[in-house]
Coordinates of C-alpha atoms and ligand atoms in Angstrom, one line a residue:
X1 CA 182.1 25.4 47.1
X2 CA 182.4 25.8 51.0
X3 CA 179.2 25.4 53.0
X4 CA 177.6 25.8 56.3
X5 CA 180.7 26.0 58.6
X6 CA 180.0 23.0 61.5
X7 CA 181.4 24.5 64.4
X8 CA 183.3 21.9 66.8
X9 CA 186.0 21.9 69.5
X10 CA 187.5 18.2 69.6
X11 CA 189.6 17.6 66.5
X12 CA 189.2 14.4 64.1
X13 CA 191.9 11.6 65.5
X14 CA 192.9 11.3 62.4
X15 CA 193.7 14.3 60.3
X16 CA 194.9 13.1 56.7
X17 CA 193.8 16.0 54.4
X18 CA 195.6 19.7 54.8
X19 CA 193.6 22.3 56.9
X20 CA 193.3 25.6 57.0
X21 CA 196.0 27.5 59.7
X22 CA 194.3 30.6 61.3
X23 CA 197.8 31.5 63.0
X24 CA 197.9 34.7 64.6
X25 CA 201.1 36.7 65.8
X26 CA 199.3 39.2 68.5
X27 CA 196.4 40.6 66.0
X28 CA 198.2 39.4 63.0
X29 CA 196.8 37.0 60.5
X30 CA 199.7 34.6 58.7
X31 CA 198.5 34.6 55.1
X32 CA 200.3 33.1 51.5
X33 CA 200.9 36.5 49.9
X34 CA 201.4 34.5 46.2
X35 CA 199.9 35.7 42.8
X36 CA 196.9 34.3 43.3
X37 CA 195.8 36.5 45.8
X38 CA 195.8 36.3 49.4
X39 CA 195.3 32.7 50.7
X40 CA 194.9 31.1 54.7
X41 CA 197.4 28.4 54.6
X42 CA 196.5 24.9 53.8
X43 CA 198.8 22.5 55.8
X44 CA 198.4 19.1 57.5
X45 CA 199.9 20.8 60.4
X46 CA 201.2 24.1 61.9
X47 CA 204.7 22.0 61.8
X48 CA 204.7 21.5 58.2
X49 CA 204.6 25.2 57.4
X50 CA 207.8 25.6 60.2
X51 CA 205.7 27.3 62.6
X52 CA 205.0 25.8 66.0
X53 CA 201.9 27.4 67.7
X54 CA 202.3 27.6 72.1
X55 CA 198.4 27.4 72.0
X56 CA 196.1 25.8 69.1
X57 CA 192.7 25.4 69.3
X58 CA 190.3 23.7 66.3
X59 CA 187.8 25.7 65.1
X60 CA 185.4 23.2 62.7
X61 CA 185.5 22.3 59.8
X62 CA 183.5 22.8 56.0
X63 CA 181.8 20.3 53.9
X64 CA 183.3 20.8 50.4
X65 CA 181.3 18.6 48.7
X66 CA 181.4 15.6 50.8
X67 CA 184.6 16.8 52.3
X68 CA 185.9 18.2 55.2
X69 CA 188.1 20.8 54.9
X70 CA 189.3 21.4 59.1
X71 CA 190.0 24.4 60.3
X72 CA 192.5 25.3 63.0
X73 CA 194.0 28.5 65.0
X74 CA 196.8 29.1 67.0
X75 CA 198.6 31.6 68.1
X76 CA 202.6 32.1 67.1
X77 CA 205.7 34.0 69.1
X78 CA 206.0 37.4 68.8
X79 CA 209.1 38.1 66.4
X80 CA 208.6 34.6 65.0
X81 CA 209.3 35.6 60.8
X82 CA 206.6 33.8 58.7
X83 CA 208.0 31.5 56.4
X84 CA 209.1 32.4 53.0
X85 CA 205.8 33.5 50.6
X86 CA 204.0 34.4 53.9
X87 CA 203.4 37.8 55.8
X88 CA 201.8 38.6 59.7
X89 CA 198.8 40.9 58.2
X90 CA 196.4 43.1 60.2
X91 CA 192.7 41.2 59.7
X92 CA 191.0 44.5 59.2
X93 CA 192.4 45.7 56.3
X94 CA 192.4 42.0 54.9
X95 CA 188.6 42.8 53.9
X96 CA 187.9 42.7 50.8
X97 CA 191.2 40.9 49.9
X98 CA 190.0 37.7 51.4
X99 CA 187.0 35.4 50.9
X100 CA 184.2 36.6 52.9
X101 CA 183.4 33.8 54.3
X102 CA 187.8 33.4 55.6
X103 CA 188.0 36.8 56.5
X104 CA 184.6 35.8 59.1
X105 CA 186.3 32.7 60.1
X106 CA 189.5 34.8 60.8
X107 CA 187.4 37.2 62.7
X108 CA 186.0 34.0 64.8
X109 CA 189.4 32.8 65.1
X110 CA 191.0 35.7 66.0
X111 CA 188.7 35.9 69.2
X112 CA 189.2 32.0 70.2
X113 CA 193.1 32.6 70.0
X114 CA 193.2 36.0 72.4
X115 CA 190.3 33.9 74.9
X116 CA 192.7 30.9 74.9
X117 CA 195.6 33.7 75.4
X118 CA 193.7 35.4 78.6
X119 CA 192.0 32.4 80.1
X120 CA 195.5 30.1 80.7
X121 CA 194.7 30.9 84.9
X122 CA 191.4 30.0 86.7
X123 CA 190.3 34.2 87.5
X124 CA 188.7 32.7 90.8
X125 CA 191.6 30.7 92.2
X126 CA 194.8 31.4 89.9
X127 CA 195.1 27.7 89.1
X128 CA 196.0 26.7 85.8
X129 CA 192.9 26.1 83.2
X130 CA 192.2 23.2 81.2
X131 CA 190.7 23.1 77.9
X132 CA 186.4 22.2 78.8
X133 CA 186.3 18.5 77.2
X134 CA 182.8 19.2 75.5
X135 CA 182.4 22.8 75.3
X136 CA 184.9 26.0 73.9
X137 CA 185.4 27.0 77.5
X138 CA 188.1 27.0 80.0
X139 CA 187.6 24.7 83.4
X140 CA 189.7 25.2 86.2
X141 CA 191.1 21.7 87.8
X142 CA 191.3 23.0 91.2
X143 CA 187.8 24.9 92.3
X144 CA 185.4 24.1 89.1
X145 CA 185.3 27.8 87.5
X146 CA 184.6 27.7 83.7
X147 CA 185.4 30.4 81.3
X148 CA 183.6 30.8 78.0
X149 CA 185.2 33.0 75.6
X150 CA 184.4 36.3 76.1
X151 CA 181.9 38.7 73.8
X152 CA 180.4 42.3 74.9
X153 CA 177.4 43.1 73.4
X154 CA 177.2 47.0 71.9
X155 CA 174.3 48.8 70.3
X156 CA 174.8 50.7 67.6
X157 CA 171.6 53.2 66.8
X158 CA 170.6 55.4 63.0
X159 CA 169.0 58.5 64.8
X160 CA 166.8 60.0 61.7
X161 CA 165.0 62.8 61.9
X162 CA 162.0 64.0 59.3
X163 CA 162.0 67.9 58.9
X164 CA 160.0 69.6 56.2
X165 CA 163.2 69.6 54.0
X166 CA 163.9 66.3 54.0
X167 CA 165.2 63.4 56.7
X168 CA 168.2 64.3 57.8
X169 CA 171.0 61.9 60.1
X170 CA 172.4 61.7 62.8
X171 CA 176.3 61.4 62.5
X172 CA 178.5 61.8 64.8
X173 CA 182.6 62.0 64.5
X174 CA 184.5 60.3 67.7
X175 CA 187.9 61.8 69.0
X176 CA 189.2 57.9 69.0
X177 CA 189.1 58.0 64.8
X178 CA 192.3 57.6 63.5
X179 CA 191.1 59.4 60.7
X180 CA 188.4 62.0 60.5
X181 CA 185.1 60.0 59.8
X182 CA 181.4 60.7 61.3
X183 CA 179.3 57.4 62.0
X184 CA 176.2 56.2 64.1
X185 CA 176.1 56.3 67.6
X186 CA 177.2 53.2 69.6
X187 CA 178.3 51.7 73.1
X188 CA 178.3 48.7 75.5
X189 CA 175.5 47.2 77.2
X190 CA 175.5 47.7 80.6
X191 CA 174.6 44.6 83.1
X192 CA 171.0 44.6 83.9
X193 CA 170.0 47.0 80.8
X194 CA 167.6 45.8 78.3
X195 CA 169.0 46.5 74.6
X196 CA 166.5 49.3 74.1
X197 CA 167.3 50.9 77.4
X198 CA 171.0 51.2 76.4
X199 CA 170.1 52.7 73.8
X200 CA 168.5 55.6 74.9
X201 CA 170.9 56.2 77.6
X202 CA 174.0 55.9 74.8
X203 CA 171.9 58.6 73.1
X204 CA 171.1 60.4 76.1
X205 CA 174.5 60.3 77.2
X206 CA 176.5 60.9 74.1
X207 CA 174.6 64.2 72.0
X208 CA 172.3 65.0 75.1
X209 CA 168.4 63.8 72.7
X210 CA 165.6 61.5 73.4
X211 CA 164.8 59.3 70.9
X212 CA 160.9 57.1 70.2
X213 CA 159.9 54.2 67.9
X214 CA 163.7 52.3 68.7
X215 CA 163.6 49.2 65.6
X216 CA 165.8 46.5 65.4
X217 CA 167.9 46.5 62.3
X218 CA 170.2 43.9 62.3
X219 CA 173.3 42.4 63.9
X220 CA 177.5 41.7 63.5
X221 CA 179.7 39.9 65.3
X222 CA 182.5 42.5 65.4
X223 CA 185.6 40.3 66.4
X224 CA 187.8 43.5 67.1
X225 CA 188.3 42.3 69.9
X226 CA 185.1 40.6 70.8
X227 CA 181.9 42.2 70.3
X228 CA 178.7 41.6 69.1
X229 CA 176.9 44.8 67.3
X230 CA 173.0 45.0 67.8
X231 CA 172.1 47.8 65.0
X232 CA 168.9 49.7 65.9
X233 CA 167.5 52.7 64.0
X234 CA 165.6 55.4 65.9
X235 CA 163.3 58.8 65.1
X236 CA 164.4 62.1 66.9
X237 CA 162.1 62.6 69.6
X238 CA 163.1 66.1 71.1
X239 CA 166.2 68.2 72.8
X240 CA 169.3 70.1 71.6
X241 CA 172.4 68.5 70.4
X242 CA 174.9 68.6 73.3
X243 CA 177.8 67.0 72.4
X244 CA 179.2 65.0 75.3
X245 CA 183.4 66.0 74.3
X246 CA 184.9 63.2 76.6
X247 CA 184.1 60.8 73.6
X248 CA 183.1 63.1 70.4
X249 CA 185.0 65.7 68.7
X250 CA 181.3 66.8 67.1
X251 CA 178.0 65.3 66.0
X252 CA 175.7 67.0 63.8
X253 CA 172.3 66.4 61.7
X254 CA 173.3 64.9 57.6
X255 CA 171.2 65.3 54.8
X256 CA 172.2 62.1 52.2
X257 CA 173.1 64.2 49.4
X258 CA 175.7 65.6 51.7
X259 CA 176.9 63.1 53.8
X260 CA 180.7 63.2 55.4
X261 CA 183.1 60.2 55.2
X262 CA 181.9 57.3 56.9
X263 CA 183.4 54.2 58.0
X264 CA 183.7 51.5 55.3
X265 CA 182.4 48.2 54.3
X266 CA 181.6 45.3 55.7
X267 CA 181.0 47.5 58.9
X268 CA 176.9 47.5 60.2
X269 CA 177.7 51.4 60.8
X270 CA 177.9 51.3 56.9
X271 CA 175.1 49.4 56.4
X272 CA 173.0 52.0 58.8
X273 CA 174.3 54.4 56.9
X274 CA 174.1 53.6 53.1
X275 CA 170.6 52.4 53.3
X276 CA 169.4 55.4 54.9
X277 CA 170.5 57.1 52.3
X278 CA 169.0 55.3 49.3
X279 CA 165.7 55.6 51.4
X280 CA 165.8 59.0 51.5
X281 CA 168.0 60.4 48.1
X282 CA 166.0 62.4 46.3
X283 CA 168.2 64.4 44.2
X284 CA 168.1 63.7 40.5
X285 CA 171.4 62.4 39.9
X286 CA 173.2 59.2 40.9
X287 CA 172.8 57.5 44.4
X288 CA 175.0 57.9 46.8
X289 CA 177.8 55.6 45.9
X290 CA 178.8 54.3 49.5
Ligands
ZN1 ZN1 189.9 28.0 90.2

Protein backbone atom coordinates (compact mmCIF):
# COMPACT_ATOMS: atom_id res chain seq x y z
CA UNK A 1 0.00 0.00 0.00
CA UNK A 2 1.68 3.35 -1.06
CA UNK A 3 1.85 6.10 1.52
CA UNK A 4 2.56 9.64 2.27
CA UNK A 5 4.55 10.57 -0.95
CA UNK A 6 8.10 12.22 0.63
CA UNK A 7 8.86 14.78 -1.72
CA UNK A 8 12.74 15.22 -2.58
CA UNK A 9 14.94 16.58 -5.28
CA UNK A 10 18.55 14.73 -4.87
CA UNK A 11 18.26 11.18 -5.97
CA UNK A 12 19.54 8.08 -3.63
CA UNK A 13 23.35 7.24 -4.92
CA UNK A 14 22.47 4.17 -5.16
CA UNK A 15 19.31 3.12 -6.92
CA UNK A 16 18.94 -0.85 -6.88
CA UNK A 17 15.08 -1.38 -6.93
CA UNK A 18 12.93 -0.29 -10.24
CA UNK A 19 11.26 3.17 -10.07
CA UNK A 20 8.50 4.59 -11.38
CA UNK A 21 9.26 6.64 -15.02
CA UNK A 22 6.93 9.74 -15.30
CA UNK A 23 8.25 10.29 -19.08
CA UNK A 24 6.48 12.78 -20.86
CA UNK A 25 6.60 13.38 -24.75
CA UNK A 26 5.26 17.29 -24.82
CA UNK A 27 1.90 16.67 -22.65
CA UNK A 28 2.06 13.05 -23.10
CA UNK A 29 2.30 10.49 -20.37
CA UNK A 30 4.28 7.03 -21.45
CA UNK A 31 2.12 4.36 -19.82
CA UNK A 32 2.28 0.12 -20.18
CA UNK A 33 -1.01 -0.25 -22.01
CA UNK A 34 -1.07 -4.28 -20.90
CA UNK A 35 -4.20 -6.34 -19.68
CA UNK A 36 -3.83 -5.31 -16.50
CA UNK A 37 -4.83 -1.97 -16.92
CA UNK A 38 -2.84 1.03 -17.41
CA UNK A 39 0.44 1.07 -15.49
CA UNK A 40 3.51 3.99 -15.00
CA UNK A 41 6.55 2.04 -15.88
CA UNK A 42 8.68 0.36 -13.35
CA UNK A 43 12.32 0.44 -14.48
CA UNK A 44 15.72 0.81 -12.89
CA UNK A 45 16.29 3.45 -15.38
CA UNK A 46 14.85 5.40 -18.26
CA UNK A 47 17.67 3.32 -20.38
CA UNK A 48 16.35 0.12 -19.52
CA UNK A 49 12.95 0.74 -21.08
CA UNK A 50 15.09 2.19 -24.51
CA UNK A 51 14.22 5.55 -23.85
CA UNK A 52 16.76 8.23 -23.07
CA UNK A 53 15.25 11.40 -21.47
CA UNK A 54 17.33 15.05 -22.59
CA UNK A 55 16.06 16.33 -19.04
CA UNK A 56 15.18 14.07 -15.82
CA UNK A 57 14.46 15.33 -12.71
CA UNK A 58 13.49 13.00 -9.35
CA UNK A 59 10.44 13.53 -7.95
CA UNK A 60 10.47 11.42 -4.37
CA UNK A 61 9.78 8.57 -3.53
CA UNK A 62 6.86 6.18 -1.37
CA UNK A 63 7.32 4.08 1.57
CA UNK A 64 5.71 0.71 0.59
CA UNK A 65 5.94 -0.86 3.66
CA UNK A 66 9.37 -0.17 4.64
CA UNK A 67 10.29 0.40 1.06
CA UNK A 68 10.98 2.99 -1.21
CA UNK A 69 9.56 2.83 -4.31
CA UNK A 70 11.54 6.20 -6.29
CA UNK A 71 9.90 8.20 -8.51
CA UNK A 72 11.42 9.94 -11.53
CA UNK A 73 10.25 12.29 -14.63
CA UNK A 74 11.80 13.19 -17.67
CA UNK A 75 10.94 14.44 -20.65
CA UNK A 76 11.47 12.34 -24.09
CA UNK A 77 11.97 13.63 -28.01
CA UNK A 78 9.20 14.44 -29.85
CA UNK A 79 8.57 11.60 -32.45
CA UNK A 80 10.47 9.27 -30.14
CA UNK A 81 7.92 5.80 -30.61
CA UNK A 82 7.41 4.30 -27.13
CA UNK A 83 8.59 1.00 -26.86
CA UNK A 84 6.62 -2.06 -27.65
CA UNK A 85 3.43 -2.54 -24.99
CA UNK A 86 3.66 1.30 -24.39
CA UNK A 87 1.68 4.37 -25.71
CA UNK A 88 2.32 8.61 -25.32
CA UNK A 89 -1.25 9.24 -23.62
CA UNK A 90 -2.90 12.61 -22.82
CA UNK A 91 -2.92 12.85 -18.67
CA UNK A 92 -6.37 14.17 -18.68
CA UNK A 93 -8.25 11.56 -20.02
CA UNK A 94 -5.96 9.05 -18.05
CA UNK A 95 -8.43 9.85 -14.95
CA UNK A 96 -10.09 7.44 -13.86
CA UNK A 97 -7.96 4.77 -15.65
CA UNK A 98 -5.07 5.31 -13.34
CA UNK A 99 -4.51 5.19 -9.62
CA UNK A 100 -5.47 8.31 -8.05
CA UNK A 101 -2.86 8.74 -6.23
CA UNK A 102 -0.36 8.14 -10.10
CA UNK A 103 -2.58 10.18 -12.04
CA UNK A 104 -1.69 13.19 -8.99
CA UNK A 105 1.93 12.33 -9.15
CA UNK A 106 1.61 12.57 -13.03
CA UNK A 107 -0.07 15.84 -12.68
CA UNK A 108 3.01 16.92 -10.26
CA UNK A 109 5.31 15.51 -12.69
CA UNK A 110 3.97 16.80 -15.61
CA UNK A 111 4.58 20.50 -14.24
CA UNK A 112 8.38 19.75 -13.02
CA UNK A 113 9.13 18.37 -16.64
CA UNK A 114 7.54 21.64 -18.63
CA UNK A 115 9.52 24.09 -15.52
CA UNK A 116 12.77 22.14 -16.25
CA UNK A 117 11.67 22.53 -20.13
CA UNK A 118 11.28 26.55 -19.83
CA UNK A 119 13.82 27.36 -17.12
CA UNK A 120 17.17 25.80 -19.14
CA UNK A 121 18.23 29.98 -19.52
CA UNK A 122 18.69 32.39 -16.51
CA UNK A 123 15.31 34.99 -17.71
CA UNK A 124 17.63 37.88 -16.12
CA UNK A 125 20.89 37.30 -17.97
CA UNK A 126 20.33 34.48 -20.63
CA UNK A 127 23.00 32.28 -19.08
CA UNK A 128 22.55 28.78 -18.77
CA UNK A 129 20.70 27.43 -15.44
CA UNK A 130 21.76 24.92 -13.13
CA UNK A 131 19.76 22.57 -11.25
CA UNK A 132 19.46 24.55 -7.26
CA UNK A 133 21.51 21.83 -5.16
CA UNK A 134 18.99 21.93 -2.19
CA UNK A 135 15.80 23.14 -3.57
CA UNK A 136 13.41 22.23 -6.98
CA UNK A 137 14.53 25.58 -8.45
CA UNK A 138 16.67 26.72 -11.20
CA UNK A 139 20.04 29.03 -10.20
CA UNK A 140 21.76 30.85 -12.72
CA UNK A 141 25.80 30.41 -12.51
CA UNK A 142 26.44 33.73 -13.82
CA UNK A 143 24.25 36.64 -11.96
CA UNK A 144 22.59 34.45 -8.96
CA UNK A 145 18.76 34.50 -10.36
CA UNK A 146 16.72 31.44 -9.09
CA UNK A 147 13.73 30.05 -10.70
CA UNK A 148 11.12 27.98 -8.74
CA UNK A 149 8.81 26.18 -10.83
CA UNK A 150 6.11 28.01 -11.79
CA UNK A 151 2.17 27.92 -10.34
CA UNK A 152 -0.71 30.65 -10.97
CA UNK A 153 -3.13 30.74 -8.49
CA UNK A 154 -7.08 30.92 -9.88
CA UNK A 155 -10.28 31.22 -7.94
CA UNK A 156 -12.95 29.44 -8.95
CA UNK A 157 -16.47 30.81 -7.14
CA UNK A 158 -20.41 28.73 -6.78
CA UNK A 159 -22.61 31.93 -7.08
CA UNK A 160 -26.04 30.64 -5.41
CA UNK A 161 -28.85 32.42 -5.25
CA UNK A 162 -32.10 31.73 -2.77
CA UNK A 163 -35.36 32.80 -4.58
CA UNK A 164 -38.82 31.81 -3.18
CA UNK A 165 -38.73 28.73 -5.64
CA UNK A 166 -35.86 27.38 -4.67
CA UNK A 167 -31.78 28.09 -4.79
CA UNK A 168 -30.87 28.33 -7.99
CA UNK A 169 -26.83 28.45 -9.72
CA UNK A 170 -24.92 30.19 -11.31
CA UNK A 171 -23.45 28.44 -14.49
CA UNK A 172 -21.91 29.80 -16.87
CA UNK A 173 -20.80 28.10 -20.47
CA UNK A 174 -17.14 29.59 -21.89
CA UNK A 175 -16.61 30.09 -25.73
CA UNK A 176 -13.01 28.12 -25.01
CA UNK A 177 -15.16 24.60 -24.24
CA UNK A 178 -14.35 22.16 -26.69
CA UNK A 179 -17.59 20.83 -26.08
CA UNK A 180 -20.69 22.66 -24.90
CA UNK A 181 -20.60 22.51 -20.96
CA UNK A 182 -21.67 25.26 -18.36
CA UNK A 183 -19.44 25.42 -15.04
CA UNK A 184 -18.55 27.94 -12.18
CA UNK A 185 -16.99 30.98 -12.70
CA UNK A 186 -13.11 31.18 -12.48
CA UNK A 187 -9.83 33.29 -13.29
CA UNK A 188 -6.29 34.30 -12.25
CA UNK A 189 -5.28 36.16 -9.35
CA UNK A 190 -3.98 39.25 -10.15
CA UNK A 191 -0.61 40.64 -8.32
CA UNK A 192 -1.50 42.57 -5.32
CA UNK A 193 -5.21 41.17 -5.05
CA UNK A 194 -6.33 39.42 -1.99
CA UNK A 195 -8.22 36.00 -3.02
CA UNK A 196 -11.53 37.46 -2.04
CA UNK A 197 -10.98 40.61 -4.06
CA UNK A 198 -10.38 38.50 -7.20
CA UNK A 199 -13.13 37.12 -6.76
CA UNK A 200 -15.49 39.74 -6.90
CA UNK A 201 -13.83 41.44 -9.67
CA UNK A 202 -13.89 37.80 -11.82
CA UNK A 203 -17.65 38.09 -10.99
CA UNK A 204 -17.88 41.58 -11.63
CA UNK A 205 -16.10 41.33 -14.74
CA UNK A 206 -17.41 38.14 -16.19
CA UNK A 207 -21.69 38.27 -15.75
CA UNK A 208 -21.68 41.99 -14.65
CA UNK A 209 -23.18 40.91 -10.38
CA UNK A 210 -21.97 41.67 -6.96
CA UNK A 211 -21.73 39.05 -4.79
CA UNK A 212 -21.66 38.99 -0.34
CA UNK A 213 -20.80 36.34 2.28
CA UNK A 214 -17.54 34.88 -0.17
CA UNK A 215 -16.60 31.19 1.88
CA UNK A 216 -13.73 29.18 1.22
CA UNK A 217 -14.54 25.85 -0.11
CA UNK A 218 -11.59 24.05 -0.86
CA UNK A 219 -8.53 23.77 -3.07
CA UNK A 220 -6.76 21.65 -6.29
CA UNK A 221 -3.71 21.78 -7.68
CA UNK A 222 -4.73 21.76 -11.37
CA UNK A 223 -1.39 20.76 -13.12
CA UNK A 224 -2.88 21.76 -16.65
CA UNK A 225 -0.42 23.57 -16.98
CA UNK A 226 0.33 24.87 -13.61
CA UNK A 227 -2.35 26.12 -11.44
CA UNK A 228 -3.54 26.04 -8.23
CA UNK A 229 -7.57 26.28 -7.86
CA UNK A 230 -8.86 28.13 -4.69
CA UNK A 231 -12.81 27.11 -4.72
CA UNK A 232 -14.95 29.73 -3.03
CA UNK A 233 -18.84 29.65 -2.92
CA UNK A 234 -20.73 32.98 -2.85
CA UNK A 235 -24.68 34.34 -2.34
CA UNK A 236 -26.02 36.69 -5.12
CA UNK A 237 -25.99 40.00 -3.82
CA UNK A 238 -27.63 42.26 -6.53
CA UNK A 239 -27.44 43.38 -10.59
CA UNK A 240 -28.52 41.90 -13.94
CA UNK A 241 -26.68 39.20 -15.67
CA UNK A 242 -24.50 40.83 -18.34
CA UNK A 243 -22.70 38.43 -19.97
CA UNK A 244 -19.13 39.66 -20.71
CA UNK A 245 -18.97 37.77 -24.70
CA UNK A 246 -15.09 38.19 -24.99
CA UNK A 247 -14.89 34.94 -22.62
CA UNK A 248 -18.64 33.43 -22.36
CA UNK A 249 -20.88 32.21 -25.02
CA UNK A 250 -23.82 32.59 -22.09
CA UNK A 251 -24.27 32.27 -18.34
CA UNK A 252 -27.52 31.79 -16.74
CA UNK A 253 -29.25 30.98 -13.16
CA UNK A 254 -29.69 26.51 -12.67
CA UNK A 255 -32.12 25.01 -10.60
CA UNK A 256 -30.49 21.25 -9.61
CA UNK A 257 -33.21 19.38 -10.90
CA UNK A 258 -32.26 20.84 -14.17
CA UNK A 259 -28.82 21.34 -14.37
CA UNK A 260 -26.83 21.38 -17.95
CA UNK A 261 -23.67 19.31 -18.59
CA UNK A 262 -20.95 20.07 -16.46
CA UNK A 263 -17.37 19.40 -16.49
CA UNK A 264 -16.48 16.00 -15.03
CA UNK A 265 -14.74 14.35 -12.18
CA UNK A 266 -11.99 14.78 -10.35
CA UNK A 267 -12.45 18.56 -11.39
CA UNK A 268 -13.19 21.14 -8.03
CA UNK A 269 -15.73 22.82 -10.68
CA UNK A 270 -17.48 19.35 -10.18
CA UNK A 271 -17.24 19.30 -6.76
CA UNK A 272 -18.81 22.99 -6.56
CA UNK A 273 -21.31 21.75 -8.53
CA UNK A 274 -22.60 18.26 -7.36
CA UNK A 275 -22.68 19.23 -3.80
CA UNK A 276 -24.75 22.15 -4.46
CA UNK A 277 -27.03 20.14 -5.73
CA UNK A 278 -27.47 17.44 -3.15
CA UNK A 279 -27.86 20.58 -0.72
CA UNK A 280 -30.53 21.78 -2.49
CA UNK A 281 -32.53 18.61 -4.45
CA UNK A 282 -35.65 18.54 -3.41
CA UNK A 283 -37.56 16.64 -5.93
CA UNK A 284 -38.81 13.24 -4.90
CA UNK A 285 -36.93 11.11 -7.07
CA UNK A 286 -33.21 10.15 -7.27
CA UNK A 287 -30.39 12.68 -6.68
CA UNK A 288 -28.76 14.13 -9.18
CA UNK A 289 -26.34 11.52 -10.33
CA UNK A 290 -23.15 13.72 -11.21
ZN1 LIG B 1 21.43 35.20 -14.85
Amino acid sequence: MLSTFKTAVTPPSDLDQPALWFLFQGYRLLVSTADEGLQIPLSISADNLGLHPVREQYLGYWDDNGQRIHCFCGEIEKDTLPPSGYSWESLRPLYPLLDERLFWLAGVAIQIVDWDRTHQYCGRCGQATVNHKKDRAKECPQCGLVSFPRLDPAIIVRVQKRSPGGSKILLARAKRFPTPMFSVLAGFVEPGETLEECVEREIGEEVGITVHNIQYFGSQPWPFPHSLMVAFTADYDGGELSVDSTELAEAGWFSPDALPNIPPPPSIANRLITSWARENYMGDSVEPSQ
